[in-house]
CSV table of N, CA and C in Angstrom, one decimal:
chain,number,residue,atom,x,y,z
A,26,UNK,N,-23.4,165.9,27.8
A,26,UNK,CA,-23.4,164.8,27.0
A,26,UNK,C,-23.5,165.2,25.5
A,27,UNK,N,-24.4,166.3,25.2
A,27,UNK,CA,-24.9,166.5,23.9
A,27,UNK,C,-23.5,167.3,23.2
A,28,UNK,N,-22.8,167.8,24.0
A,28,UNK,CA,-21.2,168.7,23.7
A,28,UNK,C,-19.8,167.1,23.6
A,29,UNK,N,-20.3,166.5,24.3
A,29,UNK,CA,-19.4,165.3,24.4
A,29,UNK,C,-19.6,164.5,22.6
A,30,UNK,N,-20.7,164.5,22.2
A,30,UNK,CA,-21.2,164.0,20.9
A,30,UNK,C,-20.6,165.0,19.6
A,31,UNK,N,-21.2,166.6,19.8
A,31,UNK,CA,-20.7,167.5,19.2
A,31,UNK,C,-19.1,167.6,18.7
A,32,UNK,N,-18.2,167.9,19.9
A,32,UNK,CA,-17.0,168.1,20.1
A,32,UNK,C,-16.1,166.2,19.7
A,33,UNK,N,-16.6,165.7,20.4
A,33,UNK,CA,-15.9,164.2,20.5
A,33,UNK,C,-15.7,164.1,19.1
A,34,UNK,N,-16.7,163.8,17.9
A,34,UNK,CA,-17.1,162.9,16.8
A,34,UNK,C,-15.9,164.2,16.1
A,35,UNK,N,-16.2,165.7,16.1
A,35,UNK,CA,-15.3,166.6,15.1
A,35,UNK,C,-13.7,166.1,15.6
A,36,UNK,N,-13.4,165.6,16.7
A,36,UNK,CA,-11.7,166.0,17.6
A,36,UNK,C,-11.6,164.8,16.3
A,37,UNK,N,-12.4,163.2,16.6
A,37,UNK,CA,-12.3,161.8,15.9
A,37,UNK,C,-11.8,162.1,14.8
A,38,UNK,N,-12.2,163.0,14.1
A,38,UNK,CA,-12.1,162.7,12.5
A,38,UNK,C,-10.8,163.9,12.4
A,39,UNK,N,-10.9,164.9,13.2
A,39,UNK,CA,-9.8,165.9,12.3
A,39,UNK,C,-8.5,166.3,13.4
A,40,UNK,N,-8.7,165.6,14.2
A,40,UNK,CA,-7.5,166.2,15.4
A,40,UNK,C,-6.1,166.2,14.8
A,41,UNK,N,-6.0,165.5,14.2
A,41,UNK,CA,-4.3,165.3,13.1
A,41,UNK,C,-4.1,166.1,12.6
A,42,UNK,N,-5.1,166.6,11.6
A,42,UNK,CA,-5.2,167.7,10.6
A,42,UNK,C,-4.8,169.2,11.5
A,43,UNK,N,-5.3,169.3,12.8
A,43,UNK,CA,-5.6,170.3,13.6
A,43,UNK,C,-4.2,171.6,13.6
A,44,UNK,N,-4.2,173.0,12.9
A,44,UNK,CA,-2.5,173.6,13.8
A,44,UNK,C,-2.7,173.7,14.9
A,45,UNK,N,-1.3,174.3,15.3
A,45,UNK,CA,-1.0,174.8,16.3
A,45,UNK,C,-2.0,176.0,16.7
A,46,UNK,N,-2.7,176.9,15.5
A,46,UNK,CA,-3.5,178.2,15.3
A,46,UNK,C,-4.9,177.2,16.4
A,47,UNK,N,-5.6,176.2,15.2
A,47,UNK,CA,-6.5,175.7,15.6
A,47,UNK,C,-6.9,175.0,16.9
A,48,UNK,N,-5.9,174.1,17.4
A,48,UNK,CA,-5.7,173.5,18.9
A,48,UNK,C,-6.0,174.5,20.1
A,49,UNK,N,-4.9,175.8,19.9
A,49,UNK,CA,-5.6,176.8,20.5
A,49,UNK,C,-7.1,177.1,20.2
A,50,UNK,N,-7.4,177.6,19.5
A,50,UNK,CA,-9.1,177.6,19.4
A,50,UNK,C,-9.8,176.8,20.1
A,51,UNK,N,-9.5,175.8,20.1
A,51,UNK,CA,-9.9,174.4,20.5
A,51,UNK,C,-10.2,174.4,21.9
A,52,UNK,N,-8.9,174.8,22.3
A,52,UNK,CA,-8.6,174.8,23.8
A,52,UNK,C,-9.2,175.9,24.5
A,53,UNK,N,-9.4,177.1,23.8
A,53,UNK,CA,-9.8,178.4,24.0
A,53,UNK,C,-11.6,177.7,24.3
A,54,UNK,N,-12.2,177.3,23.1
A,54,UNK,CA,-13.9,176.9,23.1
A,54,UNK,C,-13.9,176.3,24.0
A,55,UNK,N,-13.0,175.2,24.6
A,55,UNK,CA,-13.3,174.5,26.0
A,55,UNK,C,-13.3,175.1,27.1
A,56,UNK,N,-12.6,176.2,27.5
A,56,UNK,CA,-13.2,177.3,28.8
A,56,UNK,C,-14.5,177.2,28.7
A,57,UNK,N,-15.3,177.8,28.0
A,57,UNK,CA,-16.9,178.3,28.0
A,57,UNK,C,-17.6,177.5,28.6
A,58,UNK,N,-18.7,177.9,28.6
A,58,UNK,CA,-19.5,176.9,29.4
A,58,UNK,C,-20.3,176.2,28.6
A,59,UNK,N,-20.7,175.0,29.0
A,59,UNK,CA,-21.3,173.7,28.1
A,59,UNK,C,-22.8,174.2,27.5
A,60,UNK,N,-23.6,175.7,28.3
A,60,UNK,CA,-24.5,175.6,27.3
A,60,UNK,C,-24.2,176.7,26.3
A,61,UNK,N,-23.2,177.4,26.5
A,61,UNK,CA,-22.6,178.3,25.1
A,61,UNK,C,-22.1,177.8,24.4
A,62,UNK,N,-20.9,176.9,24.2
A,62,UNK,CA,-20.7,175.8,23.3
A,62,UNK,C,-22.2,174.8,22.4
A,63,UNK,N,-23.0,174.5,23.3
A,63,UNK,CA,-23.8,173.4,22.7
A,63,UNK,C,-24.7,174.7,21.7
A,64,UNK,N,-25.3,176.0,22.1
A,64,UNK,CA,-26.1,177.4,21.5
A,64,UNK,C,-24.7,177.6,20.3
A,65,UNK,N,-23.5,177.5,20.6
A,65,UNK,CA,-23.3,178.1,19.5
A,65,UNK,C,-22.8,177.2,17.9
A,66,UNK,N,-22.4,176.2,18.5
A,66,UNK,CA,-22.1,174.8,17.9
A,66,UNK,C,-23.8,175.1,16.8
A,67,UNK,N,-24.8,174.8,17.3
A,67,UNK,CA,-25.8,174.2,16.8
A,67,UNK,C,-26.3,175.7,16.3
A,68,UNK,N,-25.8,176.4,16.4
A,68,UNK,CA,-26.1,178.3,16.0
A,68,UNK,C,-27.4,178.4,16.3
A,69,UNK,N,-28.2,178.1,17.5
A,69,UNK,CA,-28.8,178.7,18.2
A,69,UNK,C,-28.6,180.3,18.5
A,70,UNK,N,-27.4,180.2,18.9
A,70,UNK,CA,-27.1,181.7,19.4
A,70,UNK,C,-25.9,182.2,18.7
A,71,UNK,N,-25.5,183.3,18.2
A,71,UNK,CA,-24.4,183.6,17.1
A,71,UNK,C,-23.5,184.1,18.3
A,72,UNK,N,-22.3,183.6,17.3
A,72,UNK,CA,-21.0,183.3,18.2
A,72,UNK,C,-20.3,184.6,18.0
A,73,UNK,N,-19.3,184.4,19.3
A,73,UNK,CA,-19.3,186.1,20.3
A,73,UNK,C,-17.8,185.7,19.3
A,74,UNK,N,-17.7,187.0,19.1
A,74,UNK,CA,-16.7,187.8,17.8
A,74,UNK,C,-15.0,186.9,18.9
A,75,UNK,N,-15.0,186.7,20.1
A,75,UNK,CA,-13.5,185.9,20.1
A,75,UNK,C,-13.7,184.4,19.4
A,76,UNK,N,-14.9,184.1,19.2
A,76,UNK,CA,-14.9,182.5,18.4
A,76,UNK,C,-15.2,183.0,17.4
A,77,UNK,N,-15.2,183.7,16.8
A,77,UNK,CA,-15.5,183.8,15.2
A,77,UNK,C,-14.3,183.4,14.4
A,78,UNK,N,-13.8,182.3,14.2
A,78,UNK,CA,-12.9,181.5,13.3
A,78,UNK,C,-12.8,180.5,12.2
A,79,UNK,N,-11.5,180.0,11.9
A,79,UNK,CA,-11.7,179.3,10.7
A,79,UNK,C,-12.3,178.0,11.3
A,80,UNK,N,-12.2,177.7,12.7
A,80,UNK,CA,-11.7,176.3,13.5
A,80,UNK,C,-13.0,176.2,13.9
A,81,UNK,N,-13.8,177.3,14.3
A,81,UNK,CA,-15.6,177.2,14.5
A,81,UNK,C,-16.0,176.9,13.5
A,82,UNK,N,-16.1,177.5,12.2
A,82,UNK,CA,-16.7,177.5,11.4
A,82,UNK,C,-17.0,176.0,10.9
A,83,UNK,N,-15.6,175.3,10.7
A,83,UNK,CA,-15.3,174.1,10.2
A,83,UNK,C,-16.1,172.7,11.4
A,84,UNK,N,-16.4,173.3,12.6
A,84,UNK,CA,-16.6,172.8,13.7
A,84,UNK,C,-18.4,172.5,13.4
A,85,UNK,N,-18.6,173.7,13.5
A,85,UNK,CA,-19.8,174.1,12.8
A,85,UNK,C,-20.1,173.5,11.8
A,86,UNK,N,-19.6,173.4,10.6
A,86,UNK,CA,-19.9,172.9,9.1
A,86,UNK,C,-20.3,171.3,9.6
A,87,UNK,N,-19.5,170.9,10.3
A,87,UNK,CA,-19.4,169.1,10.7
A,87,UNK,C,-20.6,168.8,11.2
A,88,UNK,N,-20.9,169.2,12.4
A,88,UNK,CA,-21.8,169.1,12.8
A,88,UNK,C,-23.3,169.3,12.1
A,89,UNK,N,-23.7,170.3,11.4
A,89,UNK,CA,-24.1,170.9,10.0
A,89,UNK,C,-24.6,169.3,9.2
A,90,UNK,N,-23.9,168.9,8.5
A,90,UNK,CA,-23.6,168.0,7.8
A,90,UNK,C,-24.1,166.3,8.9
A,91,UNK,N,-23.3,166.4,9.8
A,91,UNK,CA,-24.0,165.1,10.8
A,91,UNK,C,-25.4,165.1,10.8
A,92,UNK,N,-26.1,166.5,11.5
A,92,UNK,CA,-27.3,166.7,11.3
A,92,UNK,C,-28.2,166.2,10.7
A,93,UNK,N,-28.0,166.6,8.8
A,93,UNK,CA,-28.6,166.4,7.4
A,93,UNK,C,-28.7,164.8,7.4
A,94,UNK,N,-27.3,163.9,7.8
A,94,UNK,CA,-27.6,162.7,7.7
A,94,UNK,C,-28.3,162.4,8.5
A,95,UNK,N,-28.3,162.9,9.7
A,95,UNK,CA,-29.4,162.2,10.8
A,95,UNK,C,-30.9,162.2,10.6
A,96,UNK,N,-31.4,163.5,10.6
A,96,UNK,CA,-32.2,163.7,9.3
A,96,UNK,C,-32.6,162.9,8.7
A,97,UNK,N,-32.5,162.9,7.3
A,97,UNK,CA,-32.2,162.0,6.4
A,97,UNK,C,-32.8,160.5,6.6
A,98,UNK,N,-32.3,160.3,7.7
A,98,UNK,CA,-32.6,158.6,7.9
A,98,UNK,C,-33.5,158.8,8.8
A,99,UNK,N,-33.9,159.8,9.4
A,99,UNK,CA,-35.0,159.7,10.3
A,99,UNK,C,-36.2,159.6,9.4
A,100,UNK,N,-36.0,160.2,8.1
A,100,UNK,CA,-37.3,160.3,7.2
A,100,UNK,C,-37.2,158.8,6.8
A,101,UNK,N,-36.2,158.5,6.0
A,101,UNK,CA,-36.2,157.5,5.2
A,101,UNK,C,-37.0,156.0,6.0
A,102,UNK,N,-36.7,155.9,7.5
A,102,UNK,CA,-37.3,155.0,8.2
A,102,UNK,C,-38.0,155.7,9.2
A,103,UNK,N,-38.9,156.5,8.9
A,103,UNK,CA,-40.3,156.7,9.6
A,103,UNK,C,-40.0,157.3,10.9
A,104,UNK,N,-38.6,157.7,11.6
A,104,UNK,CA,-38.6,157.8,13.3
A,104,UNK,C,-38.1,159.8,13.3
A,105,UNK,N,-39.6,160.4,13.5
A,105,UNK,CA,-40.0,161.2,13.4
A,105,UNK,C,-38.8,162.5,14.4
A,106,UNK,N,-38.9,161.9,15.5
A,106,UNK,CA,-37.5,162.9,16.4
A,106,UNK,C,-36.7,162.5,16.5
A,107,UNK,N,-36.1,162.1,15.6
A,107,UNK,CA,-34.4,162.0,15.7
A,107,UNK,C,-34.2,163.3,15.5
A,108,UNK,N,-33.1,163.4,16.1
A,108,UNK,CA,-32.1,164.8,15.4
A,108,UNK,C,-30.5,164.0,15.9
């Protein structure tokens, strides 16, 4: 579920934008298994040198960024474990 969140919300906003370079990537990160995607997404665990790309990175940055806002409003209205 937590990779369906991850993955879903980045395809939402940039799948248009995506090349042909990136889609592969895409399709490549989907092989893996859901808890190496979710460790590497959230950089738990540093990502094995065939995902080290422009398409992670940016994957990564999104999520990054979702985080801060989630954050964010967890403080602003008192609800301590959000993430």
């Amino acid at each position: 579920k937590e990779n369906d969140i991850l993955l879903g919300n980045f395809a939402a906003k940039v799948i248009e934008s995506l090349s042909e370079e990136d889609l592969g990537w895409f399709e490549s990160l989907l092989c893996e298994s859901d808890n190496d995607i979710y460790n590497w997404v959230t950089q738990r665990e540093p990502l094995p040198r065939h995902l080290d790309n422009r398409f992670m990175a940016a994957l990564i940055s999104f999520n990054k960024v979702k985080k801060v806002k989630i954050k964010s409003l967890s403080t602003t209205f008192g609800h301590a474990n959000v993430e």
